Amino acid sequence: MHLFVKSGVDVIEIGVPFTDPIAEGPIIQKAHDRALKKDISLKNIVDMVIKFRETNSQTPIVLMGYLNTFIAHSDLIENSDNLGIDALLVVDIPGELKLDSYGIANPNIDTISLISPTTSDHRIKQITENSSGFIYYVNLRGVTGSSNLDMNEIEKNISKIRQYTKIPTLAGFGIKTPSDAKILAKCADGVIVGSSIVEMIDAAKETKDFSKIEEYLKDLHRAIN
Amino acid sequence: MHGNRTYLLQDDDGQIIDAHSISAGLDYPGIGPEHSWLKDIGRAEYVAVNDDEALKAFHEVTELEGIMPALETAHAFAYLPILMKELSPEANVVVNVSGRGDKDINTVAEIDGIKF
């Protein structure tokens, strides 16, 4: 995580392992499986964030995961003044509902919601009303790690979202290369890269040589600035 | 899970636990959300029946009634004799035969060691 920050990452999104990660493509699914084999739970992730916060109080941290694991540890989220977590992205909560409907509200934690190419105007309005932090625009119809970005559609939909909300709209899904990021950064307030990094972490898990990740993140950073 | 809020087989971390049932329709770690609601408002009671009891009922209903129940339905028939002990002899009981068992003959044949 410190390497990410050093390499130009502005916000860190951490996936919370779940047995049924329905939004994920094969790369991140495998990461969920690896973590679950080591019994990594939301508690461990929170401990990791607390440790990270000992030397970094600035970089925003988003936990991305599935509703059932957050409900199981609702005490952890609800009764904490400062976990060091800035936002939750619960991908399987219906956009019309708020986290407090499930007992996992915390006034210090933002709620990030997904809007996809197939979200209707009516739902975009409702979802933006229930969101804070930023809007996560899903670039494509598919799972994480897919390809085929339709730039015209993305641009059109992000400007539509901006009619309903003043919070930043970040684009995610399908961004693999610095040139993808560069094009996306022209219409979105930021880009979210997941599978490519997770794949590199997997490849480096034995050697612990993360220099390729550092290089990749710096390239991304240069491309969007 | 899977877009609905319902009772699940899960551990303390909210991770889903693998389910097992002889009948494909019950081999799922959750239940239909309508059933969660019916349970919560006290409109329905839920009981458990295991694979062996369901298989026994499948054979009994097939032999005695000429109706081959789906293995899901066989679970309901397996509970019927237990329920009848609690009711008066005049009681009328409706068993919903939710599905037909010819879809399950390969499963049952394999367990019974029958080759087609």
CSV table of C-alpha atoms in Angstrom, one decimal:
chain,number,residue,atom,x,y,z
A,1,MET,CA,0.0,0.0,0.0
A,2,HIS,CA,2.9,2.4,0.8
A,3,LEU,CA,4.4,1.4,-2.6
A,4,PHE,CA,1.2,2.3,-4.3
A,5,VAL,CA,1.2,5.8,-2.7
A,6,LYS,CA,4.9,6.3,-3.6
A,7,SER,CA,4.0,5.4,-7.2
A,8,GLY,CA,1.3,8.0,-7.6
A,9,VAL,CA,-1.9,6.2,-6.5
A,10,ASP,CA,-4.4,8.8,-5.1
A,11,VAL,CA,-7.0,6.4,-3.6
A,12,ILE,CA,-6.5,2.8,-2.5
A,13,GLU,CA,-9.4,0.4,-3.0
A,14,ILE,CA,-9.1,-2.9,-1.1
A,15,GLY,CA,-11.2,-5.8,-2.0
A,16,VAL,CA,-12.8,-7.7,1.0
A,17,PRO,CA,-12.8,-11.4,0.2
A,18,PHE,CA,-16.1,-13.1,-0.3
A,19,THR,CA,-17.1,-16.6,-1.4
A,20,ASP,CA,-19.5,-15.3,-4.1
A,21,PRO,CA,-17.8,-12.3,-5.8
A,22,ILE,CA,-20.4,-11.9,-8.6
A,23,ALA,CA,-19.0,-8.7,-10.1
A,24,GLU,CA,-15.5,-10.0,-10.6
A,25,GLY,CA,-13.7,-11.5,-13.5
A,26,PRO,CA,-11.4,-14.5,-13.2
A,27,ILE,CA,-8.3,-12.6,-12.0
A,28,ILE,CA,-10.0,-11.0,-9.0
A,29,GLN,CA,-12.1,-14.1,-8.3
A,30,LYS,CA,-8.9,-16.0,-7.9
A,31,ALA,CA,-7.6,-13.3,-5.5
A,32,HIS,CA,-10.8,-13.8,-3.4
A,33,ASP,CA,-10.1,-17.5,-3.3
A,34,ARG,CA,-6.5,-17.1,-2.3
A,35,ALA,CA,-7.4,-14.8,0.5
A,36,LEU,CA,-10.2,-17.0,1.7
A,37,LYS,CA,-7.9,-20.0,1.8
A,38,LYS,CA,-5.9,-18.0,4.3
A,39,ASP,CA,-9.0,-17.1,6.3
A,40,ILE,CA,-8.7,-13.4,5.5
A,41,SER,CA,-11.9,-11.6,6.8
A,42,LEU,CA,-13.1,-8.0,7.0
A,43,LYS,CA,-11.4,-7.9,10.5
A,44,ASN,CA,-8.0,-8.7,9.0
A,45,ILE,CA,-8.5,-6.0,6.4
A,46,VAL,CA,-9.4,-3.4,9.0
A,47,ASP,CA,-6.3,-4.4,11.1
A,48,MET,CA,-4.2,-3.9,7.9
A,49,VAL,CA,-5.7,-0.4,7.4
A,50,ILE,CA,-5.1,0.5,11.0
A,51,LYS,CA,-1.4,-0.5,10.6
A,52,PHE,CA,-1.2,1.5,7.3
A,53,ARG,CA,-2.6,4.5,9.1
A,54,GLU,CA,0.3,4.5,11.6
A,55,THR,CA,2.4,6.1,8.9
A,56,ASN,CA,-0.1,7.4,6.4
A,57,SER,CA,-3.1,9.5,7.4
A,58,GLN,CA,-3.7,11.1,4.1
A,59,THR,CA,-4.4,8.5,1.3
A,60,PRO,CA,-8.1,7.8,1.1
A,61,ILE,CA,-9.0,4.1,1.5
A,62,VAL,CA,-12.1,2.5,0.0
A,63,LEU,CA,-13.2,-1.0,1.0
A,64,MET,CA,-14.9,-2.8,-1.9
A,65,GLY,CA,-16.9,-5.9,-1.2
A,66,TYR,CA,-20.2,-7.7,-0.8
A,67,LEU,CA,-23.0,-6.9,1.6
A,68,ASN,CA,-23.0,-10.1,3.5
A,69,THR,CA,-19.5,-9.8,4.9
A,70,PHE,CA,-20.3,-6.2,6.0
A,71,ILE,CA,-23.5,-7.3,7.7
A,72,ALA,CA,-21.6,-10.0,9.5
A,73,HIS,CA,-19.3,-7.4,11.0
A,74,SER,CA,-21.7,-4.5,11.2
A,75,ASP,CA,-20.5,-3.7,14.8
A,76,LEU,CA,-17.0,-3.1,13.4
A,77,ILE,CA,-18.3,-0.5,10.9
A,78,GLU,CA,-21.1,1.1,12.9
A,79,ASN,CA,-19.4,1.5,16.3
A,80,SER,CA,-16.1,2.9,15.2
A,81,ASP,CA,-15.2,6.6,15.3
A,82,ASN,CA,-12.1,6.1,13.3
A,83,LEU,CA,-11.2,2.9,11.5
A,84,GLY,CA,-9.1,4.8,8.9
A,85,ILE,CA,-11.6,3.7,6.3
A,86,ASP,CA,-12.9,6.6,4.2
A,87,ALA,CA,-15.6,4.8,2.1
A,88,LEU,CA,-17.4,1.6,1.5
A,89,LEU,CA,-18.2,0.3,-2.0
A,90,VAL,CA,-20.7,-2.5,-1.5
A,91,VAL,CA,-21.3,-3.7,-5.0
A,92,ASP,CA,-24.4,-5.8,-4.4
A,93,ILE,CA,-26.5,-3.3,-2.5
A,94,PRO,CA,-29.3,-2.0,-4.6
A,95,GLY,CA,-28.5,1.6,-5.5
A,96,GLU,CA,-31.9,2.8,-4.2
A,97,LEU,CA,-31.0,1.6,-0.7
A,98,LYS,CA,-28.7,3.1,1.9
A,99,LEU,CA,-26.2,1.2,4.0
A,100,ASP,CA,-28.1,2.1,7.2
A,101,SER,CA,-31.0,0.0,5.9
A,102,TYR,CA,-28.6,-2.9,6.7
A,103,GLY,CA,-27.2,-1.6,10.0
A,104,ILE,CA,-23.9,-0.7,8.5
A,105,ALA,CA,-24.1,3.1,8.5
A,106,ASN,CA,-21.3,5.3,9.8
A,107,PRO,CA,-21.4,9.1,9.4
A,108,ASN,CA,-17.6,9.2,8.9
A,109,ILE,CA,-17.7,6.7,6.0
A,110,ASP,CA,-18.8,7.6,2.5
A,111,THR,CA,-21.0,5.4,0.4
A,112,ILE,CA,-19.7,4.8,-3.1
A,113,SER,CA,-22.2,3.4,-5.7
A,114,LEU,CA,-21.9,1.9,-9.1
A,115,ILE,CA,-23.6,3.3,-12.2
A,116,SER,CA,-23.4,1.2,-15.3
A,117,PRO,CA,-24.1,1.7,-19.0
A,118,THR,CA,-27.6,0.1,-18.5
A,119,THR,CA,-28.6,2.2,-15.5
A,120,SER,CA,-31.8,4.2,-16.3
A,121,ASP,CA,-32.0,8.0,-15.8
A,122,HIS,CA,-34.5,7.4,-13.0
A,123,ARG,CA,-32.1,5.2,-11.1
A,124,ILE,CA,-29.1,7.4,-11.8
A,125,LYS,CA,-31.0,10.1,-9.9
A,126,GLN,CA,-31.8,7.8,-6.9
A,127,ILE,CA,-28.3,6.4,-6.8
A,128,THR,CA,-26.6,9.7,-6.8
A,129,GLU,CA,-28.8,10.9,-4.0
A,130,ASN,CA,-27.7,8.0,-1.9
A,131,SER,CA,-24.0,8.4,-2.7
A,132,SER,CA,-21.1,10.3,-1.3
A,133,GLY,CA,-17.3,10.3,-1.9
A,134,PHE,CA,-17.4,9.5,-5.6
A,135,ILE,CA,-19.5,7.8,-8.2
A,136,TYR,CA,-18.0,4.6,-9.7
A,137,TYR,CA,-18.9,4.5,-13.3
A,138,VAL,CA,-18.7,0.9,-14.7
A,139,ASN,CA,-17.3,1.4,-18.2
A,140,LEU,CA,-18.8,-1.7,-19.8
A,141,ARG,CA,-21.4,-4.5,-19.6
A,142,GLY,CA,-19.4,-7.3,-17.9
A,143,VAL,CA,-17.2,-8.2,-15.0
A,144,THR,CA,-13.9,-6.7,-13.8
A,145,GLY,CA,-11.0,-7.4,-16.1
A,146,SER,CA,-13.1,-7.4,-19.3
A,147,SER,CA,-12.2,-5.4,-22.4
A,148,ASN,CA,-13.8,-3.4,-25.2
A,149,LEU,CA,-14.2,0.2,-24.1
A,150,ASP,CA,-16.8,2.2,-26.0
A,151,MET,CA,-15.5,5.8,-25.5
A,152,ASN,CA,-18.5,7.6,-27.0
A,153,GLU,CA,-20.9,5.8,-24.7
A,154,ILE,CA,-18.7,6.3,-21.6
A,155,GLU,CA,-18.3,10.0,-22.3
A,156,LYS,CA,-22.1,10.4,-22.9
A,157,ASN,CA,-23.0,8.6,-19.7
A,158,ILE,CA,-20.5,10.4,-17.4
A,159,SER,CA,-21.8,13.7,-18.6
A,160,LYS,CA,-25.3,12.5,-17.8
A,161,ILE,CA,-24.3,11.5,-14.3
A,162,ARG,CA,-22.8,15.0,-13.8
A,163,GLN,CA,-26.2,16.5,-14.3
A,164,TYR,CA,-27.4,14.8,-11.1
A,165,THR,CA,-24.4,15.1,-8.8
A,166,LYS,CA,-21.4,17.3,-8.0
A,167,ILE,CA,-19.3,14.6,-6.5
A,168,PRO,CA,-16.5,13.2,-8.7
A,169,THR,CA,-17.2,10.4,-11.2
A,170,LEU,CA,-14.4,7.9,-11.6
A,171,ALA,CA,-14.3,5.3,-14.4
A,172,GLY,CA,-13.5,1.7,-13.7
A,173,PHE,CA,-13.6,-1.8,-15.4
A,174,GLY,CA,-11.6,-2.6,-18.5
A,175,ILE,CA,-8.7,-0.2,-18.0
A,176,LYS,CA,-5.5,-2.1,-18.6
A,177,THR,CA,-2.9,0.2,-20.2
A,178,PRO,CA,-1.7,3.7,-19.5
A,179,SER,CA,-3.2,4.7,-22.9
A,180,ASP,CA,-6.6,3.4,-21.8
A,181,ALA,CA,-6.2,5.5,-18.6
A,182,LYS,CA,-5.2,8.5,-20.6
A,183,ILE,CA,-8.3,8.5,-22.8
A,184,LEU,CA,-10.6,7.8,-19.8
A,185,ALA,CA,-9.1,10.6,-17.7
A,186,LYS,CA,-10.2,13.1,-20.3
A,187,CYS,CA,-13.9,12.6,-19.5
A,188,ALA,CA,-13.8,11.1,-15.9
A,189,ASP,CA,-12.5,12.7,-12.7
A,190,GLY,CA,-10.2,9.7,-12.2
A,191,VAL,CA,-9.6,6.1,-13.3
A,192,ILE,CA,-9.8,2.9,-11.3
A,193,VAL,CA,-7.5,0.0,-12.1
A,194,GLY,CA,-8.0,-3.3,-10.5
A,195,SER,CA,-7.4,-6.6,-12.3
A,196,SER,CA,-4.1,-5.6,-13.9
A,197,ILE,CA,-2.6,-4.8,-10.5
A,198,VAL,CA,-4.1,-7.8,-8.8
A,199,GLU,CA,-2.6,-10.0,-11.6
A,200,MET,CA,0.8,-8.4,-11.0
A,201,ILE,CA,0.5,-9.0,-7.2
A,202,ASP,CA,-0.3,-12.7,-7.9
A,203,ALA,CA,2.7,-13.0,-10.2
A,204,ALA,CA,5.0,-11.5,-7.6
A,205,LYS,CA,3.6,-13.4,-4.6
A,206,GLU,CA,6.6,-15.7,-4.4
A,207,THR,CA,9.5,-13.4,-5.3
A,208,LYS,CA,8.0,-10.3,-3.5
A,209,ASP,CA,9.6,-8.2,-6.2
A,210,PHE,CA,7.0,-5.5,-6.8
A,211,SER,CA,9.1,-3.4,-9.1
A,212,LYS,CA,6.9,-4.1,-12.1
A,213,ILE,CA,3.9,-2.8,-10.2
A,214,GLU,CA,5.7,0.3,-9.2
A,215,GLU,CA,6.7,0.9,-12.8
A,216,TYR,CA,3.2,0.2,-14.1
A,217,LEU,CA,1.6,2.6,-11.5
A,218,LYS,CA,4.1,5.3,-12.3
A,219,ASP,CA,3.2,4.9,-16.0
A,220,LEU,CA,-0.5,5.2,-15.2
A,221,HIS,CA,0.1,8.3,-13.1
A,222,ARG,CA,2.1,10.0,-15.9
A,223,ALA,CA,-0.5,9.1,-18.4
A,224,ILE,CA,-3.4,10.8,-16.6
A,225,ASN,CA,-1.6,13.9,-15.4
B,1,MET,CA,-26.4,-13.0,-1.8
B,2,HIS,CA,-27.1,-13.3,-5.5
B,3,GLY,CA,-29.4,-10.2,-5.3
B,4,ASN,CA,-31.7,-11.1,-2.5
B,5,ARG,CA,-31.7,-10.9,1.2
B,6,THR,CA,-32.6,-14.2,2.8
B,7,TYR,CA,-31.5,-16.8,5.3
B,8,LEU,CA,-28.2,-18.3,4.3
B,9,LEU,CA,-25.8,-21.1,5.2
B,10,GLN,CA,-22.9,-18.9,6.3
B,11,ASP,CA,-20.0,-18.6,8.8
B,12,ASP,CA,-19.4,-15.8,11.4
B,13,ASP,CA,-17.6,-13.7,8.8
B,14,GLY,CA,-20.6,-13.8,6.4
B,15,GLN,CA,-18.8,-16.2,4.0
B,16,ILE,CA,-21.2,-18.6,2.3
B,17,ILE,CA,-20.9,-22.3,3.2
B,18,ASP,CA,-21.3,-25.0,0.6
B,19,ALA,CA,-24.7,-26.7,0.6
B,20,HIS,CA,-25.5,-30.4,-0.1
B,21,SER,CA,-28.7,-32.0,-1.0
B,22,ILE,CA,-29.7,-35.1,-3.0
B,23,SER,CA,-32.1,-32.9,-4.9
B,24,ALA,CA,-30.7,-30.2,-7.2
B,25,GLY,CA,-33.4,-27.8,-6.4
B,26,LEU,CA,-32.5,-27.8,-2.7
B,27,ASP,CA,-28.7,-27.8,-3.2
B,28,TYR,CA,-28.3,-24.1,-2.6
B,29,PRO,CA,-27.0,-22.3,0.4
B,30,GLY,CA,-30.0,-20.0,0.7
B,31,ILE,CA,-33.8,-20.1,0.5
B,32,GLY,CA,-36.3,-18.1,-1.5
B,33,PRO,CA,-36.8,-14.7,0.2
B,34,GLU,CA,-40.5,-15.3,0.4
B,35,HIS,CA,-39.8,-18.2,2.8
B,36,SER,CA,-37.6,-16.0,5.0
B,37,TRP,CA,-40.6,-13.6,5.2
B,38,LEU,CA,-43.1,-16.3,5.9
B,39,LYS,CA,-40.8,-17.7,8.7
B,40,ASP,CA,-40.3,-14.2,10.2
B,41,ILE,CA,-44.0,-13.4,10.3
B,42,GLY,CA,-44.8,-16.9,11.7
B,43,ARG,CA,-47.0,-17.9,8.8
B,44,ALA,CA,-45.0,-21.1,8.1
B,45,GLU,CA,-43.0,-23.6,10.1
B,46,TYR,CA,-39.9,-25.2,8.6
B,47,VAL,CA,-38.6,-28.7,9.3
B,48,ALA,CA,-35.6,-30.7,8.1
B,49,VAL,CA,-35.5,-34.1,6.2
B,50,ASN,CA,-32.3,-35.8,5.2
B,51,ASP,CA,-31.3,-37.5,1.9
B,52,ASP,CA,-32.2,-41.1,3.1
B,53,GLU,CA,-35.6,-40.1,4.3
B,54,ALA,CA,-36.4,-38.3,1.1
B,55,LEU,CA,-35.3,-41.3,-1.0
B,56,LYS,CA,-37.4,-43.7,1.0
B,57,ALA,CA,-40.4,-41.4,0.5
B,58,PHE,CA,-39.7,-41.2,-3.2
B,59,HIS,CA,-39.9,-45.0,-3.5
B,60,GLU,CA,-42.9,-45.3,-1.2
B,61,VAL,CA,-45.0,-42.7,-3.1
B,62,THR,CA,-43.9,-44.2,-6.4
B,63,GLU,CA,-44.9,-47.7,-5.4
B,64,LEU,CA,-48.1,-47.0,-3.4
B,65,GLU,CA,-49.6,-44.1,-5.4
B,66,GLY,CA,-48.1,-44.5,-8.8
B,67,ILE,CA,-46.9,-40.9,-8.5
B,68,MET,CA,-43.2,-40.4,-8.9
B,69,PRO,CA,-42.5,-37.2,-6.9
B,70,ALA,CA,-39.5,-34.9,-7.6
B,71,LEU,CA,-36.8,-35.4,-5.0
B,72,GLU,CA,-37.7,-31.9,-3.7
B,73,THR,CA,-41.3,-33.0,-3.2
B,74,ALA,CA,-40.1,-36.3,-1.7
B,75,HIS,CA,-38.8,-34.3,1.3
B,76,ALA,CA,-42.4,-33.2,2.0
B,77,PHE,CA,-43.7,-36.8,1.8
B,78,ALA,CA,-40.9,-37.9,4.1
B,79,TYR,CA,-42.2,-35.5,6.7
B,80,LEU,CA,-45.9,-36.5,6.3
B,81,PRO,CA,-45.9,-39.6,8.7
B,82,ILE,CA,-44.3,-37.5,11.4
B,83,LEU,CA,-46.8,-34.7,10.9
B,84,MET,CA,-49.8,-37.2,10.9
B,85,LYS,CA,-48.9,-38.3,14.4
B,86,GLU,CA,-49.5,-34.8,15.7
B,87,LEU,CA,-52.9,-34.4,13.9
B,88,SER,CA,-56.3,-35.9,14.5
B,89,PRO,CA,-57.3,-38.8,12.2
B,90,GLU,CA,-60.0,-36.6,10.6
B,91,ALA,CA,-57.5,-33.9,9.6
B,92,ASN,CA,-57.2,-32.9,5.9
B,93,VAL,CA,-53.7,-32.5,4.8
B,94,VAL,CA,-52.6,-31.1,1.4
B,95,VAL,CA,-49.1,-32.0,0.1
B,96,ASN,CA,-48.0,-29.8,-2.8
B,97,VAL,CA,-46.4,-32.1,-5.4
B,98,SER,CA,-44.2,-29.3,-6.6
B,99,GLY,CA,-42.4,-31.3,-9.3
B,100,ARG,CA,-42.3,-34.6,-11.1
B,101,GLY,CA,-39.7,-37.2,-10.3
B,102,ASP,CA,-38.9,-38.5,-13.8
B,103,LYS,CA,-36.4,-35.7,-14.0
B,104,ASP,CA,-34.6,-37.4,-11.0
B,105,ILE,CA,-34.6,-41.1,-12.2
B,106,ASN,CA,-30.9,-40.9,-13.1
B,107,THR,CA,-30.0,-39.7,-9.7
B,108,VAL,CA,-32.1,-42.3,-7.9
B,109,ALA,CA,-30.9,-45.1,-10.3
B,110,GLU,CA,-27.3,-44.3,-9.6
B,111,ILE,CA,-27.9,-44.5,-5.8
B,112,ASP,CA,-29.8,-47.7,-6.2
B,113,GLY,CA,-27.1,-49.2,-8.4
B,114,ILE,CA,-29.5,-49.6,-11.4
B,115,LYS,CA,-28.0,-49.3,-14.9
B,116,PHE,CA,-30.3,-48.3,-17.8
